[in-house]
Amino acid sequence: MFKHTFTDLTKLPKQQVRQWLSSFKSVILDADGVLWHFSKAIDGAVDTFNYLNTTGRKTFIISNNSEISRQEMADKAQGFGIEIKEDNVLTSSFSCANFLAVKNFQKKVFVMGEKGVHFELEKLGICSLKMSEKLEKPMHEFVTELELDPDVGAVIVGRDEGFNMAKLVRTGSYLLNPDVIFLGTCLDAAYPIGNNRVMVGAGATLAAMKAYTGRSPLVLGKPNPWMASTLMKSGAIKPETTLMVGDTLQTDMHFSSNCGFQSLMVGSGVNTPKEVQQIIEEGDPKKKVLVPDTYLPSLGHMLEFLC
């Protein structure tokens, strides 16, 4: 109905918006920037999410944050008062682990990233390895003496707060074997935290690894539709009756387009309406997948169209 039109729902008659929203049986919502900012819930988000639950719609939280497990993400949401269970949480760490499980992967996985990846791998019965080390000798000595586990058959790279040259060399050395599967959690290179400050994201680490090894990873976080593949294959959701709510163009809106969902961008997170308008004015057909179908200033603004 509004495909890639970036329609501001606040400027439409309420009844028209209500009718559009009534067509959705499933709603997938991004976490950071839509429901909360770090340790603070966004105004109106909790009430809107919980009201969606009461209407009989299936609701899911999705995140490229691989730092925590799905259960920890559900616990965080519940701490804000959001009613959600682990099975209704989708994360990039679970996406990577599930990809290997579907392949009946039997070897070890070397992880350069957060504990969430380890947790999801182990929960699916896949052995994971992580090394905490620093470069305390000349580089050529470290590389010469480096010992690698011959049973490692995959490498997963995510955001790593302890990133250093020793980890880069060890991870890259595994990837020099072309038979080792190379997976990434997401392409988010940086996370704005306010006051002109950003945190380094997994995308930056992946870029360094690509430059070092010459290999490109299979990135299984948003916008890869693999994140929702289990839900779609099982029939739990249908693309034509699913709404994706997000705040980023390159991940959330692109993910929605890749999955065939309809999309709603909220202005409470990373990207702005001005950035969307710039893409529309450029007229590049390749960027059309980034243009949201609809827009609201925040998730809380949806509530008036639901009640």
Coordinates of C-alpha atoms in Angstrom, one line a residue:
M1 CA 0.0 0.0 0.0
F2 CA 2.8 2.4 0.9
K3 CA 5.7 0.5 -0.6
H4 CA 8.9 2.7 -0.4
T5 CA 6.9 5.9 -0.2
F6 CA 8.1 7.1 3.3
T7 CA 4.6 8.1 4.2
D8 CA 4.3 10.1 7.4
L9 CA 1.4 8.3 9.2
T10 CA 0.7 11.3 11.4
K11 CA -0.5 13.2 8.4
L12 CA -3.1 10.6 7.3
P13 CA -6.6 10.1 8.7
K14 CA -6.5 7.9 11.8
Q15 CA -9.0 5.5 10.3
Q16 CA -6.8 4.9 7.2
V17 CA -3.8 4.2 9.4
R18 CA -5.8 1.9 11.7
Q19 CA -7.0 0.0 8.7
W20 CA -3.4 -0.4 7.4
L21 CA -2.2 -1.6 10.8
S22 CA -5.0 -4.1 11.1
S23 CA -3.7 -6.0 8.1
F24 CA -0.6 -7.2 10.1
K25 CA -0.6 -10.4 12.0
S26 CA 3.0 -10.2 13.0
V27 CA 5.2 -7.3 14.1
I28 CA 9.0 -7.5 14.3
L29 CA 10.7 -4.6 16.2
D30 CA 14.3 -3.6 16.5
A31 CA 15.6 -3.1 20.0
D32 CA 18.1 -0.3 20.3
G33 CA 16.6 2.9 18.9
V34 CA 13.1 1.6 18.8
L35 CA 12.3 0.1 22.2
W36 CA 15.2 1.5 24.3
H37 CA 18.5 3.4 24.3
F38 CA 21.0 1.3 26.2
S39 CA 19.6 1.3 29.8
K40 CA 16.5 3.5 29.2
A41 CA 13.2 2.7 27.6
I42 CA 12.0 5.1 24.9
D43 CA 8.9 7.0 25.9
G44 CA 5.7 5.1 24.9
A45 CA 7.6 2.1 23.5
V46 CA 6.8 -0.4 26.3
D47 CA 3.1 0.5 26.3
T48 CA 2.8 0.1 22.6
F49 CA 4.7 -3.2 22.4
N50 CA 2.5 -4.7 25.2
Y51 CA -0.7 -3.4 23.6
L52 CA 0.3 -5.1 20.3
N53 CA 0.5 -8.3 22.3
T54 CA -3.0 -7.9 23.6
T55 CA -4.4 -7.6 20.0
G56 CA -3.4 -11.1 19.2
R57 CA -0.5 -10.2 16.9
K58 CA 2.7 -12.1 17.1
T59 CA 5.4 -9.8 18.3
F60 CA 9.2 -10.3 18.0
I61 CA 12.3 -8.4 19.0
I62 CA 15.2 -8.4 16.6
S63 CA 18.8 -7.1 17.2
N64 CA 22.2 -7.2 15.6
N65 CA 23.6 -7.0 19.1
S66 CA 25.6 -10.3 19.6
E67 CA 26.9 -9.3 23.0
I68 CA 24.1 -11.0 24.9
S69 CA 22.1 -14.2 24.3
R70 CA 18.4 -14.3 23.3
Q71 CA 17.5 -15.1 26.9
E72 CA 19.5 -12.2 28.2
M73 CA 17.8 -9.9 25.6
A74 CA 14.4 -11.2 26.8
D75 CA 15.4 -10.5 30.4
K76 CA 16.5 -7.0 29.5
A77 CA 13.2 -6.3 27.8
Q78 CA 11.3 -7.7 30.7
G79 CA 13.3 -5.4 33.0
F80 CA 11.7 -2.5 31.1
G81 CA 8.3 -4.1 31.5
I82 CA 8.1 -5.6 28.0
E83 CA 6.3 -8.9 27.8
I84 CA 8.5 -11.2 25.7
K85 CA 9.9 -14.7 25.8
E86 CA 13.2 -16.0 24.5
D87 CA 11.6 -17.8 21.5
N88 CA 10.3 -14.4 20.3
V89 CA 13.8 -12.9 20.3
L90 CA 16.0 -12.9 17.1
T91 CA 19.7 -12.0 17.4
S92 CA 22.7 -12.1 15.1
S93 CA 24.5 -14.5 17.5
F94 CA 21.6 -17.0 17.3
S95 CA 21.5 -16.5 13.5
C96 CA 25.1 -17.6 13.2
A97 CA 24.7 -20.5 15.6
N98 CA 21.5 -21.7 13.9
F99 CA 23.2 -21.5 10.4
L100 CA 25.9 -23.9 11.6
A101 CA 23.3 -26.2 13.4
V102 CA 21.2 -26.5 10.2
K103 CA 24.4 -27.6 8.4
N104 CA 24.9 -30.2 11.1
F105 CA 28.3 -28.7 11.8
Q106 CA 30.5 -31.0 13.8
K107 CA 33.8 -29.2 14.2
K108 CA 34.9 -26.4 16.6
V109 CA 34.1 -22.7 16.1
F110 CA 36.7 -20.0 16.9
V111 CA 34.9 -16.9 18.1
M112 CA 36.2 -13.3 17.9
G113 CA 33.4 -11.6 19.6
E114 CA 31.0 -11.4 22.6
K115 CA 29.7 -14.0 25.0
G116 CA 26.3 -14.1 23.3
V117 CA 27.8 -16.0 20.4
H118 CA 29.4 -18.6 22.7
F119 CA 26.1 -19.1 24.6
E120 CA 24.0 -19.7 21.5
L121 CA 26.6 -22.1 20.0
E122 CA 26.8 -24.1 23.2
K123 CA 23.1 -24.2 23.5
L124 CA 22.9 -25.9 20.1
G125 CA 25.6 -28.3 21.0
I126 CA 28.4 -26.7 19.1
C127 CA 31.9 -26.3 20.7
S128 CA 33.3 -22.8 20.7
L129 CA 36.8 -21.4 21.4
K130 CA 38.0 -18.0 22.4
M131 CA 41.5 -16.8 23.2
S132 CA 42.4 -14.0 25.5
E133 CA 45.9 -12.9 24.6
K134 CA 48.1 -9.9 24.1
L135 CA 51.1 -9.4 21.8
E136 CA 53.9 -9.5 24.3
K137 CA 56.7 -10.4 21.9
P138 CA 57.9 -9.3 18.4
M139 CA 55.2 -9.9 15.8
H140 CA 57.4 -12.3 13.7
E141 CA 58.0 -14.5 16.8
F142 CA 54.4 -14.5 17.8
V143 CA 53.3 -15.6 14.2
T144 CA 56.1 -18.2 14.0
E145 CA 55.2 -19.8 17.3
L146 CA 51.4 -19.6 16.8
E147 CA 49.7 -22.9 17.4
L148 CA 46.3 -23.4 15.8
D149 CA 43.6 -26.0 16.7
P150 CA 43.3 -28.3 13.7
D151 CA 39.6 -29.1 14.7
V152 CA 38.5 -25.5 14.1
G153 CA 36.1 -25.5 11.1
A154 CA 34.5 -22.1 11.3
V155 CA 35.2 -18.6 12.5
I156 CA 32.6 -16.1 13.8
V157 CA 33.6 -12.5 14.0
G158 CA 31.5 -10.0 16.0
R159 CA 32.1 -6.8 18.0
D160 CA 35.1 -7.5 20.3
E161 CA 35.9 -5.1 23.1
G162 CA 39.3 -6.8 23.6
F163 CA 40.3 -6.5 19.9
N164 CA 44.1 -6.4 19.4
M165 CA 46.8 -7.5 17.0
A166 CA 47.3 -10.9 18.7
K167 CA 43.6 -11.7 18.1
L168 CA 43.7 -10.4 14.6
V169 CA 46.6 -12.6 13.7
R170 CA 45.2 -15.8 15.3
T171 CA 41.7 -15.3 13.8
G172 CA 43.2 -14.5 10.4
S173 CA 45.5 -17.5 10.5
Y174 CA 42.5 -19.8 10.9
L175 CA 40.8 -18.0 7.9
L176 CA 43.9 -18.6 5.7
N177 CA 42.5 -22.1 5.4
P178 CA 39.8 -21.8 2.7
D179 CA 37.9 -24.8 4.2
V180 CA 37.2 -22.8 7.4
I181 CA 33.7 -21.1 7.2
F182 CA 33.9 -17.4 7.8
L183 CA 30.8 -15.9 9.4
G184 CA 30.1 -12.3 10.7
T185 CA 27.4 -11.2 13.1
C186 CA 26.6 -7.8 11.4
L187 CA 27.9 -5.0 9.2
D188 CA 27.2 -2.2 11.8
A189 CA 30.6 -0.5 11.9
A190 CA 29.8 2.0 14.7
Y191 CA 27.2 2.6 17.3
P192 CA 26.4 6.3 18.1
I193 CA 26.1 6.9 21.9
G194 CA 25.6 10.7 21.9
N195 CA 27.8 13.7 22.4
N196 CA 29.6 12.9 19.1
R197 CA 30.9 9.6 20.5
V198 CA 30.6 6.2 18.8
M199 CA 31.5 2.6 19.8
V200 CA 33.3 0.3 17.4
G201 CA 30.9 -2.3 15.8
A202 CA 31.4 -5.7 14.3
G203 CA 31.5 -4.2 10.8
A204 CA 34.8 -2.5 11.6
T205 CA 36.3 -5.7 12.9
L206 CA 35.1 -7.6 9.8
A207 CA 36.6 -4.9 7.5
A208 CA 40.0 -5.4 9.2
M209 CA 39.8 -9.2 8.9
K210 CA 38.8 -8.9 5.2
A211 CA 41.8 -6.7 4.6
Y212 CA 44.1 -9.0 6.4
T213 CA 42.9 -12.3 4.9
G214 CA 41.4 -11.3 1.5
R215 CA 38.3 -13.2 2.4
S216 CA 34.7 -11.9 2.6
P217 CA 32.5 -13.1 5.4
L218 CA 28.9 -14.4 5.2
V219 CA 27.2 -11.9 7.4
L220 CA 24.1 -13.4 9.1
G221 CA 22.7 -10.4 11.0
K222 CA 20.4 -7.8 9.4
P223 CA 19.9 -7.2 6.5
N224 CA 20.3 -10.9 5.8
P225 CA 16.8 -12.5 5.6
W226 CA 18.3 -15.6 7.2
M227 CA 17.5 -14.0 10.6
A228 CA 13.8 -14.5 9.9
S229 CA 14.1 -17.7 7.8
T230 CA 13.1 -20.1 10.6
L231 CA 10.0 -18.1 11.3
M232 CA 9.0 -17.9 7.6
K233 CA 9.8 -21.6 6.8
S234 CA 7.8 -22.8 9.8
G235 CA 4.9 -20.7 8.8
A236 CA 5.0 -18.7 12.1
I237 CA 4.9 -15.5 10.1
K238 CA 4.0 -14.6 6.5
P239 CA 5.9 -11.8 4.7
E240 CA 2.7 -10.2 3.4
T241 CA 1.2 -9.8 6.9
T242 CA 4.4 -8.8 8.7
L243 CA 5.5 -5.3 9.7
M244 CA 9.1 -4.5 10.5
V245 CA 9.7 -1.5 12.8
G246 CA 13.2 -0.1 12.9
D247 CA 15.4 3.0 13.1
T248 CA 18.2 2.2 10.6
L249 CA 18.1 2.3 6.8
Q250 CA 21.1 0.0 6.0
T251 CA 20.0 -2.7 8.4
D252 CA 16.3 -2.5 9.5
M253 CA 14.7 -1.1 6.3
H254 CA 17.0 -3.1 4.0
F255 CA 16.2 -6.3 6.0
S256 CA 12.5 -5.6 5.7
S257 CA 12.8 -5.2 1.9
N258 CA 14.9 -8.4 1.6
C259 CA 12.2 -10.4 3.6
G260 CA 9.2 -8.9 1.7
F261 CA 7.8 -7.3 4.9
Q262 CA 6.3 -3.8 5.0
S263 CA 8.3 -1.3 7.0
L264 CA 7.9 1.5 9.5
M265 CA 10.8 3.7 10.4
V266 CA 10.8 5.5 13.7
G267 CA 12.7 8.7 14.3
S268 CA 13.9 7.8 17.8
G269 CA 17.2 6.1 16.7
V270 CA 20.1 6.3 14.3
N271 CA 18.8 7.6 10.9
T272 CA 16.7 10.7 10.3
P273 CA 13.9 11.8 7.9
K274 CA 16.4 14.1 6.2
E275 CA 18.6 11.2 5.3
V276 CA 15.7 9.3 3.7
Q277 CA 14.7 12.4 1.7
Q278 CA 18.2 12.7 0.4
I279 CA 18.1 9.1 -0.9
I280 CA 14.7 9.7 -2.5
E281 CA 16.0 12.9 -4.2
E282 CA 19.1 11.0 -5.5
G283 CA 16.8 8.6 -7.3
D284 CA 19.3 5.8 -7.3
P285 CA 17.2 2.6 -8.0
K286 CA 19.8 0.5 -6.1
K287 CA 19.0 2.5 -2.9
K288 CA 15.3 2.1 -3.1
V289 CA 15.4 -0.9 -0.8
L290 CA 16.6 1.5 2.0
V291 CA 13.5 3.7 1.7
P292 CA 10.9 2.9 4.4
D293 CA 7.3 2.4 3.5
T294 CA 6.0 4.6 6.4
Y295 CA 7.3 6.8 9.2
L296 CA 6.4 7.8 12.8
P297 CA 8.5 10.0 15.2
S298 CA 8.6 7.1 17.7
L299 CA 6.9 3.7 18.4
G300 CA 4.9 5.4 21.1
H301 CA 3.1 7.4 18.3
M302 CA 1.6 4.1 17.0
L303 CA -0.5 3.6 20.1
E304 CA -3.2 6.2 19.2
F305 CA -3.8 4.3 16.0
L306 CA -4.2 1.0 17.8
C307 CA -6.6 2.0 20.6

